Amino acid sequence: MAEGRNEDKDRTMKRLLLITNCLLLTIGTSGGPLVMRLYFLHGGHRVWLSSFLETAGFPLMLLPLAVSYFRRRRTAAAGTSKPKLISMKPPLLAASAFIGILTGLDDYLYAYGVARLPVSTSALIIATQLGFTAFFAFLLVRQKFTAYSVNAVVLLTVGAGVLALHTSGDRPPGESVKEYVMGFVMTVIAAALYGFILPLVELVYKKIKQPLTYSLVMEIQFVMCFSATLFCLLGMIINNDFKVIPREAKKFEHGEGSYYAVLVGSAILWQAFFLGAIGVIFCASSLFSGILIAVLLPVTEVLAVIFYKEKFQAEKGVSLLLSLWGMVSYFYGEIKHSKKMKMKNSDTEAELAQQYS
């Protein structure tokens, strides 16, 4: 009975954790691209700076990490050794640092695209990330697909295709065809690379030879963001961004104070995105994380229409409908699978009880 209550408690905690990370991912996915685009629309030009800000908010994680550490110290059994401040083992540390470098490269590619494309266009290209995530999840972690998850992937991918119908006339004024095409290509590569990173993180979770706790997940995220930030910091130094920032701030259309507020806001929102993404992988899977990101992209489209007066053609409405349909399909399949597994476990327990009675 006690074991059953503990299992129910763990399940409830994991659901709450999943909901929390879904909210973080929602805030980051919807707000991050908009604030980044705001920087470029009103006088910002530094791509390396924008990519740096995507992970520069990692010090914010020191607070929950500190709380987790002191909680583990308080709950440690008497006579046992005190928990380590850093629980990561060297192989996991190296793997996290490597994924962080890939993340830094992905940040640059994405920022390059956002600098040259409208939010609606970059969002629809990033939606193709779901297909890459599904492909790499199958290769790396042997992700099992159901009819419902396949249906969700197809619907969300078709939704992105529908959005692509009206992208030919959205090249920003004053931008050359070459710059626009380069932005398009860079964003596609960014989508493919992040579609590889998500299952790679899940693979690391499966392969580590130590208990996987949410505290350890936060440590992994901290190291990843630290490595990505260092990668982009080197790019900023080589590109002389630090010398240009004060001049750029003075010329920013909404004033110097607004300039720095945009930079800080961007760092906070993107940190919410990355923490939410790896948290969802921990609580569910990399495929679910990819699906949630794809579902939220039409929300970004709507917000871009509201705040940046971008056109909302009928195609975007259709895409939003397909995305919501795909989300419902995925969740319905997960609920059905969960009920099936619960019934299977109940039958197994009943058979074991009969054998020992």
Short mmCIF file of C-alpha atoms in Angstrom, two decimals:
data_model
loop_
_atom_site.label_atom_id
_atom_site.label_comp_id
_atom_site.label_asym_id
_atom_site.label_seq_id
_atom_site.Cartn_x
_atom_site.Cartn_y
_atom_site.Cartn_z
CA MET A 1 0.00 0.00 0.00
CA ALA A 2 2.80 2.38 0.97
CA GLU A 3 4.64 1.63 -2.28
CA GLY A 4 1.48 2.33 -4.25
CA ARG A 5 0.99 5.68 -2.50
CA ASN A 6 4.62 6.61 -3.18
CA GLU A 7 4.21 5.73 -6.86
CA ASP A 8 1.05 7.86 -7.10
CA LYS A 9 2.87 10.74 -5.36
CA ASP A 10 5.82 10.46 -7.76
CA ARG A 11 3.46 10.38 -10.73
CA THR A 12 1.65 13.49 -9.48
CA MET A 13 4.93 15.35 -8.92
CA LYS A 14 6.14 14.42 -12.40
CA ARG A 15 2.90 15.71 -13.93
CA LEU A 16 3.24 19.00 -12.06
CA LEU A 17 6.84 19.24 -13.23
CA LEU A 18 5.74 18.51 -16.80
CA ILE A 19 3.07 21.23 -16.63
CA THR A 20 5.60 23.73 -15.22
CA ASN A 21 8.10 22.97 -17.99
CA CYS A 22 5.38 23.16 -20.64
CA LEU A 23 4.53 26.65 -19.37
CA LEU A 24 8.22 27.68 -19.48
CA LEU A 25 8.51 26.32 -23.02
CA THR A 26 5.32 28.14 -24.04
CA ILE A 27 6.61 31.48 -22.71
CA GLY A 28 10.02 31.02 -24.33
CA THR A 29 8.77 29.75 -27.69
CA SER A 30 6.18 32.52 -28.05
CA GLY A 31 8.15 35.43 -26.58
CA GLY A 32 11.76 34.71 -27.54
CA PRO A 33 11.46 35.19 -31.33
CA LEU A 34 9.30 38.31 -30.92
CA VAL A 35 11.76 40.10 -28.63
CA MET A 36 14.70 39.04 -30.81
CA ARG A 37 12.95 40.40 -33.90
CA LEU A 38 12.14 43.62 -31.99
CA TYR A 39 15.88 44.16 -31.54
CA PHE A 40 16.52 43.88 -35.29
CA LEU A 41 13.48 45.94 -36.32
CA HIS A 42 14.42 49.01 -34.32
CA GLY A 43 18.11 49.43 -34.95
CA GLY A 44 19.93 46.28 -33.78
CA HIS A 45 22.32 44.54 -36.19
CA ARG A 46 24.56 42.22 -34.13
CA VAL A 47 23.78 38.56 -34.90
CA TRP A 48 26.44 37.21 -32.51
CA LEU A 49 25.01 39.34 -29.70
CA SER A 50 21.51 37.96 -30.34
CA SER A 51 22.78 34.38 -30.37
CA PHE A 52 24.73 35.07 -27.15
CA LEU A 53 21.54 36.27 -25.44
CA GLU A 54 19.74 33.01 -26.24
CA THR A 55 21.70 31.21 -23.51
CA ALA A 56 23.25 34.10 -21.51
CA GLY A 57 20.47 33.84 -18.92
CA PHE A 58 21.96 30.61 -17.52
CA PRO A 59 23.04 32.28 -14.20
CA LEU A 60 19.31 32.46 -13.35
CA MET A 61 19.51 28.69 -12.79
CA LEU A 62 21.89 29.13 -9.86
CA LEU A 63 18.95 29.93 -7.56
CA PRO A 64 16.93 26.71 -8.16
CA LEU A 65 20.19 24.70 -8.15
CA ALA A 66 21.12 26.19 -4.76
CA VAL A 67 17.64 25.47 -3.37
CA SER A 68 17.87 21.88 -4.64
CA TYR A 69 21.31 21.42 -3.06
CA PHE A 70 20.29 22.69 0.39
CA ARG A 71 17.12 20.60 0.21
CA ARG A 72 19.17 17.47 -0.49
CA ARG A 73 21.49 18.33 2.40
CA ARG A 74 18.55 18.78 4.76
CA THR A 75 16.86 15.52 3.75
CA ALA A 76 20.07 13.44 3.74
CA ALA A 77 19.83 10.58 6.21
CA ALA A 78 21.88 10.89 9.40
CA GLY A 79 25.27 9.23 9.14
CA THR A 80 25.38 9.37 5.36
CA SER A 81 27.83 11.54 3.45
CA LYS A 82 26.66 15.01 2.47
CA PRO A 83 25.51 15.41 -1.14
CA LYS A 84 28.03 16.87 -3.54
CA LEU A 85 27.63 20.43 -4.74
CA ILE A 86 28.06 19.17 -8.33
CA SER A 87 26.63 15.71 -8.92
CA MET A 88 27.65 15.40 -12.59
CA LYS A 89 30.32 12.82 -13.42
CA PRO A 90 33.10 13.75 -15.93
CA PRO A 91 31.62 11.84 -18.94
CA LEU A 92 28.25 13.54 -18.45
CA LEU A 93 29.97 16.91 -18.03
CA ALA A 94 31.86 16.41 -21.32
CA ALA A 95 28.71 15.29 -23.17
CA SER A 96 26.76 18.32 -21.86
CA ALA A 97 29.57 20.69 -22.90
CA PHE A 98 29.61 19.18 -26.42
CA ILE A 99 25.83 19.54 -26.79
CA GLY A 100 26.23 23.09 -25.52
CA ILE A 101 28.66 23.93 -28.34
CA LEU A 102 26.16 22.53 -30.87
CA THR A 103 23.47 24.65 -29.20
CA GLY A 104 25.66 27.75 -29.55
CA LEU A 105 26.08 27.06 -33.27
CA ASP A 106 22.32 26.55 -33.59
CA ASP A 107 21.72 29.85 -31.76
CA TYR A 108 23.86 31.70 -34.30
CA LEU A 109 22.12 30.09 -37.29
CA TYR A 110 18.69 30.91 -35.86
CA ALA A 111 19.61 34.51 -34.96
CA TYR A 112 20.98 35.00 -38.49
CA GLY A 113 17.62 33.91 -39.90
CA VAL A 114 15.55 36.08 -37.54
CA ALA A 115 17.69 39.10 -38.51
CA ARG A 116 16.65 38.73 -42.15
CA LEU A 117 13.18 37.14 -42.12
CA PRO A 118 9.78 38.20 -40.77
CA VAL A 119 8.76 36.32 -37.61
CA SER A 120 5.99 34.54 -39.51
CA THR A 121 8.43 33.19 -42.10
CA SER A 122 11.10 32.07 -39.63
CA ALA A 123 8.39 30.41 -37.50
CA LEU A 124 7.04 28.37 -40.39
CA ILE A 125 10.57 27.22 -41.32
CA ILE A 126 11.30 26.23 -37.71
CA ALA A 127 8.11 24.13 -37.79
CA THR A 128 10.01 21.71 -40.05
CA GLN A 129 12.13 20.97 -36.97
CA LEU A 130 9.45 18.49 -35.87
CA GLY A 131 10.19 16.23 -38.84
CA PHE A 132 13.93 16.31 -38.05
CA THR A 133 13.21 15.60 -34.36
CA ALA A 134 11.05 12.60 -35.25
CA PHE A 135 13.71 11.24 -37.63
CA PHE A 136 16.61 11.61 -35.18
CA ALA A 137 14.49 10.36 -32.25
CA PHE A 138 13.88 7.18 -34.23
CA LEU A 139 17.61 6.76 -34.98
CA LEU A 140 19.07 7.75 -31.60
CA VAL A 141 16.55 6.65 -28.96
CA ARG A 142 14.39 4.21 -30.92
CA GLN A 143 11.31 6.38 -30.39
CA LYS A 144 8.17 4.28 -30.79
CA PHE A 145 5.49 5.82 -32.98
CA THR A 146 1.75 5.27 -32.71
CA ALA A 147 -0.86 6.12 -35.33
CA TYR A 148 -1.71 9.21 -33.27
CA SER A 149 1.87 10.53 -32.98
CA VAL A 150 2.46 9.92 -36.72
CA ASN A 151 -0.80 11.76 -37.43
CA ALA A 152 0.36 14.67 -35.24
CA VAL A 153 3.73 14.89 -37.05
CA VAL A 154 2.02 14.83 -40.47
CA LEU A 155 -0.56 17.48 -39.51
CA LEU A 156 2.03 19.83 -38.02
CA THR A 157 4.35 19.40 -41.01
CA VAL A 158 1.47 20.03 -43.44
CA GLY A 159 0.60 23.10 -41.39
CA ALA A 160 4.10 24.44 -41.97
CA GLY A 161 3.76 23.68 -45.68
CA VAL A 162 0.48 25.59 -45.86
CA LEU A 163 2.15 28.60 -44.26
CA ALA A 164 4.88 28.46 -46.89
CA LEU A 165 2.39 29.25 -49.66
CA HIS A 166 2.66 33.01 -49.17
CA THR A 167 6.30 33.60 -48.33
CA SER A 168 7.47 34.91 -51.70
CA GLY A 169 6.26 38.47 -51.09
CA ASP A 170 7.41 38.97 -47.51
CA ARG A 171 11.01 40.06 -48.13
CA PRO A 172 11.66 43.07 -45.83
CA PRO A 173 12.18 46.45 -47.57
CA GLY A 174 15.80 47.23 -48.37
CA GLU A 175 16.95 43.63 -48.08
CA SER A 176 18.59 41.94 -51.06
CA VAL A 177 17.42 38.63 -52.47
CA LYS A 178 20.78 37.10 -51.50
CA GLU A 179 20.38 38.14 -47.84
CA TYR A 180 16.82 36.83 -47.76
CA VAL A 181 17.82 33.46 -49.24
CA MET A 182 20.76 33.18 -46.83
CA GLY A 183 18.40 33.84 -43.92
CA PHE A 184 16.04 31.18 -45.23
CA VAL A 185 18.83 28.60 -45.63
CA MET A 186 20.36 29.35 -42.21
CA THR A 187 16.98 28.92 -40.54
CA VAL A 188 16.43 25.55 -42.22
CA ILE A 189 19.86 24.38 -41.01
CA ALA A 190 19.02 25.68 -37.51
CA ALA A 191 15.77 23.67 -37.54
CA ALA A 192 17.63 20.51 -38.59
CA LEU A 193 20.37 20.98 -35.99
CA TYR A 194 17.96 21.55 -33.11
CA GLY A 195 15.93 18.59 -34.34
CA PHE A 196 19.14 16.58 -33.76
CA ILE A 197 19.96 18.20 -30.39
CA LEU A 198 16.63 17.29 -28.70
CA PRO A 199 16.97 13.48 -29.21
CA LEU A 200 20.69 13.75 -28.40
CA VAL A 201 19.78 15.15 -24.97
CA GLU A 202 17.32 12.29 -24.48
CA LEU A 203 20.06 9.82 -25.45
CA VAL A 204 22.35 11.33 -22.82
CA TYR A 205 19.58 10.91 -20.24
CA LYS A 206 19.31 7.22 -21.14
CA LYS A 207 23.05 6.51 -21.19
CA ILE A 208 24.24 8.23 -17.99
CA LYS A 209 25.38 5.84 -15.27
CA GLN A 210 23.89 7.73 -12.33
CA PRO A 211 20.34 8.41 -11.07
CA LEU A 212 18.57 10.96 -13.26
CA THR A 213 16.89 13.58 -11.08
CA TYR A 214 15.49 16.97 -12.03
CA SER A 215 18.34 18.56 -10.10
CA LEU A 216 20.79 16.73 -12.38
CA VAL A 217 18.77 17.84 -15.40
CA MET A 218 19.21 21.46 -14.31
CA GLU A 219 22.96 20.89 -13.94
CA ILE A 220 23.06 19.48 -17.49
CA GLN A 221 21.16 22.53 -18.76
CA PHE A 222 23.50 24.87 -16.87
CA VAL A 223 26.61 23.32 -18.47
CA MET A 224 24.97 23.29 -21.91
CA CYS A 225 24.03 26.97 -21.72
CA PHE A 226 27.43 27.91 -20.27
CA SER A 227 29.21 26.19 -23.19
CA ALA A 228 26.84 27.71 -25.76
CA THR A 229 27.33 31.17 -24.23
CA LEU A 230 31.14 30.81 -24.35
CA PHE A 231 30.92 29.76 -28.01
CA CYS A 232 28.86 32.84 -28.89
CA LEU A 233 31.02 35.07 -26.67
CA LEU A 234 34.05 34.13 -28.78
CA GLY A 235 32.07 35.09 -31.87
CA MET A 236 31.20 38.45 -30.30
CA ILE A 237 34.86 39.12 -29.44
CA ILE A 238 36.04 38.24 -32.97
CA ASN A 239 33.26 40.38 -34.47
CA ASN A 240 34.05 43.35 -32.16
CA ASP A 241 30.46 43.43 -30.87
CA PHE A 242 31.43 44.85 -27.47
CA LYS A 243 32.79 48.02 -29.08
CA VAL A 244 29.63 48.53 -31.14
CA ILE A 245 26.99 47.87 -28.41
CA PRO A 246 27.21 51.34 -26.72
CA ARG A 247 26.91 53.12 -30.11
CA GLU A 248 24.05 50.85 -31.16
CA ALA A 249 22.22 51.52 -27.87
CA LYS A 250 22.34 55.30 -28.45
CA LYS A 251 20.91 54.94 -31.96
CA PHE A 252 18.14 52.48 -30.94
CA GLU A 253 14.76 53.87 -32.04
CA HIS A 254 13.08 53.51 -28.63
CA GLY A 255 15.98 54.87 -26.59
CA GLU A 256 19.04 53.55 -24.80
CA GLY A 257 17.09 52.24 -21.80
CA SER A 258 14.71 50.27 -24.02
CA TYR A 259 17.69 48.80 -25.88
CA TYR A 260 19.14 47.23 -22.75
CA ALA A 261 15.66 46.18 -21.57
CA VAL A 262 15.19 44.29 -24.85
CA LEU A 263 18.54 42.52 -24.38
CA VAL A 264 17.73 41.47 -20.80
CA GLY A 265 14.19 40.41 -21.73
CA SER A 266 15.54 38.32 -24.61
CA ALA A 267 17.98 36.50 -22.30
CA ILE A 268 15.23 35.70 -19.76
CA LEU A 269 12.72 34.47 -22.34
CA TRP A 270 15.23 32.25 -24.14
CA GLN A 271 16.37 30.75 -20.83
CA ALA A 272 12.74 29.82 -20.15
CA PHE A 273 12.67 28.13 -23.58
CA PHE A 274 15.78 26.01 -23.05
CA LEU A 275 14.92 25.03 -19.47
CA GLY A 276 11.39 24.13 -20.55
CA ALA A 277 12.63 22.08 -23.54
CA ILE A 278 15.00 19.85 -21.57
CA GLY A 279 12.49 19.61 -18.71
CA VAL A 280 9.82 18.30 -21.09
CA ILE A 281 12.33 15.75 -22.43
CA PHE A 282 13.00 14.63 -18.83
CA CYS A 283 9.28 14.30 -18.02
CA ALA A 284 8.13 12.93 -21.39
CA SER A 285 10.32 12.61 -24.52
CA SER A 286 12.22 14.60 -27.13
CA LEU A 287 9.39 13.94 -29.61
CA PHE A 288 6.85 15.48 -27.24
CA SER A 289 9.14 18.49 -26.75
CA GLY A 290 9.39 18.89 -30.54
CA ILE A 291 5.62 18.57 -30.95
CA LEU A 292 4.95 21.19 -28.29
CA ILE A 293 7.37 23.62 -29.96
CA ALA A 294 5.68 23.03 -33.32
CA VAL A 295 2.22 23.53 -31.77
CA LEU A 296 3.29 26.88 -30.30
CA LEU A 297 4.70 28.28 -33.55
CA PRO A 298 1.27 29.38 -34.89
CA VAL A 299 0.80 31.24 -31.58
CA THR A 300 4.00 33.12 -32.40
CA GLU A 301 2.49 33.82 -35.84
CA VAL A 302 -0.63 35.36 -34.28
CA LEU A 303 1.43 37.47 -31.86
CA ALA A 304 3.58 38.69 -34.77
CA VAL A 305 0.43 39.79 -36.57
CA ILE A 306 -0.79 41.65 -33.46
CA PHE A 307 2.47 43.35 -32.46
CA TYR A 308 4.31 43.76 -35.78
CA LYS A 309 1.28 44.16 -38.08
CA GLU A 310 2.33 41.21 -40.24
CA LYS A 311 -0.34 39.94 -42.62
CA PHE A 312 -2.54 37.08 -41.44
CA GLN A 313 -3.61 35.27 -44.59
CA ALA A 314 -6.16 32.45 -44.65
CA GLU A 315 -3.24 30.02 -44.90
CA LYS A 316 -2.12 30.97 -41.38
CA GLY A 317 -5.61 30.27 -40.02
CA VAL A 318 -5.57 26.83 -41.68
CA SER A 319 -2.11 26.16 -40.26
CA LEU A 320 -3.28 27.08 -36.77
CA LEU A 321 -6.24 24.70 -37.10
CA LEU A 322 -3.99 21.86 -38.32
CA SER A 323 -1.54 22.46 -35.48
CA LEU A 324 -4.30 22.32 -32.86
CA TRP A 325 -5.66 19.16 -34.50
CA GLY A 326 -2.18 17.62 -34.38
CA MET A 327 -1.81 18.50 -30.70
CA VAL A 328 -5.20 16.96 -29.82
CA SER A 329 -4.28 13.83 -31.79
CA TYR A 330 -1.00 13.43 -29.92
CA PHE A 331 -2.50 13.94 -26.47
CA TYR A 332 -5.43 11.65 -27.22
CA GLY A 333 -2.99 8.92 -28.25
CA GLU A 334 -0.92 9.42 -25.09
CA ILE A 335 -4.01 9.22 -22.84
CA LYS A 336 -5.20 6.09 -24.63
CA HIS A 337 -1.74 4.49 -24.34
CA SER A 338 -1.58 5.39 -20.64
CA LYS A 339 -4.96 3.76 -19.96
CA LYS A 340 -3.91 0.66 -21.89
CA MET A 341 -0.68 0.35 -19.88
CA LYS A 342 -2.58 0.84 -16.61
CA MET A 343 -5.03 -1.93 -17.54
CA LYS A 344 -2.14 -4.19 -18.54
CA ASN A 345 -0.37 -3.59 -15.21
CA SER A 346 -3.60 -4.24 -13.30
CA ASP A 347 -4.10 -7.57 -15.14
CA THR A 348 -0.48 -8.55 -14.39
CA GLU A 349 -0.90 -7.74 -10.69
CA ALA A 350 -4.14 -9.74 -10.59
CA GLU A 351 -2.43 -12.75 -12.18
CA LEU A 352 0.45 -12.58 -9.69
CA ALA A 353 -2.01 -12.33 -6.78
CA GLN A 354 -3.80 -15.47 -8.00
CA GLN A 355 -0.52 -17.35 -8.30
CA TYR A 356 0.52 -16.58 -4.72
CA SER A 357 -2.95 -17.02 -3.19
#
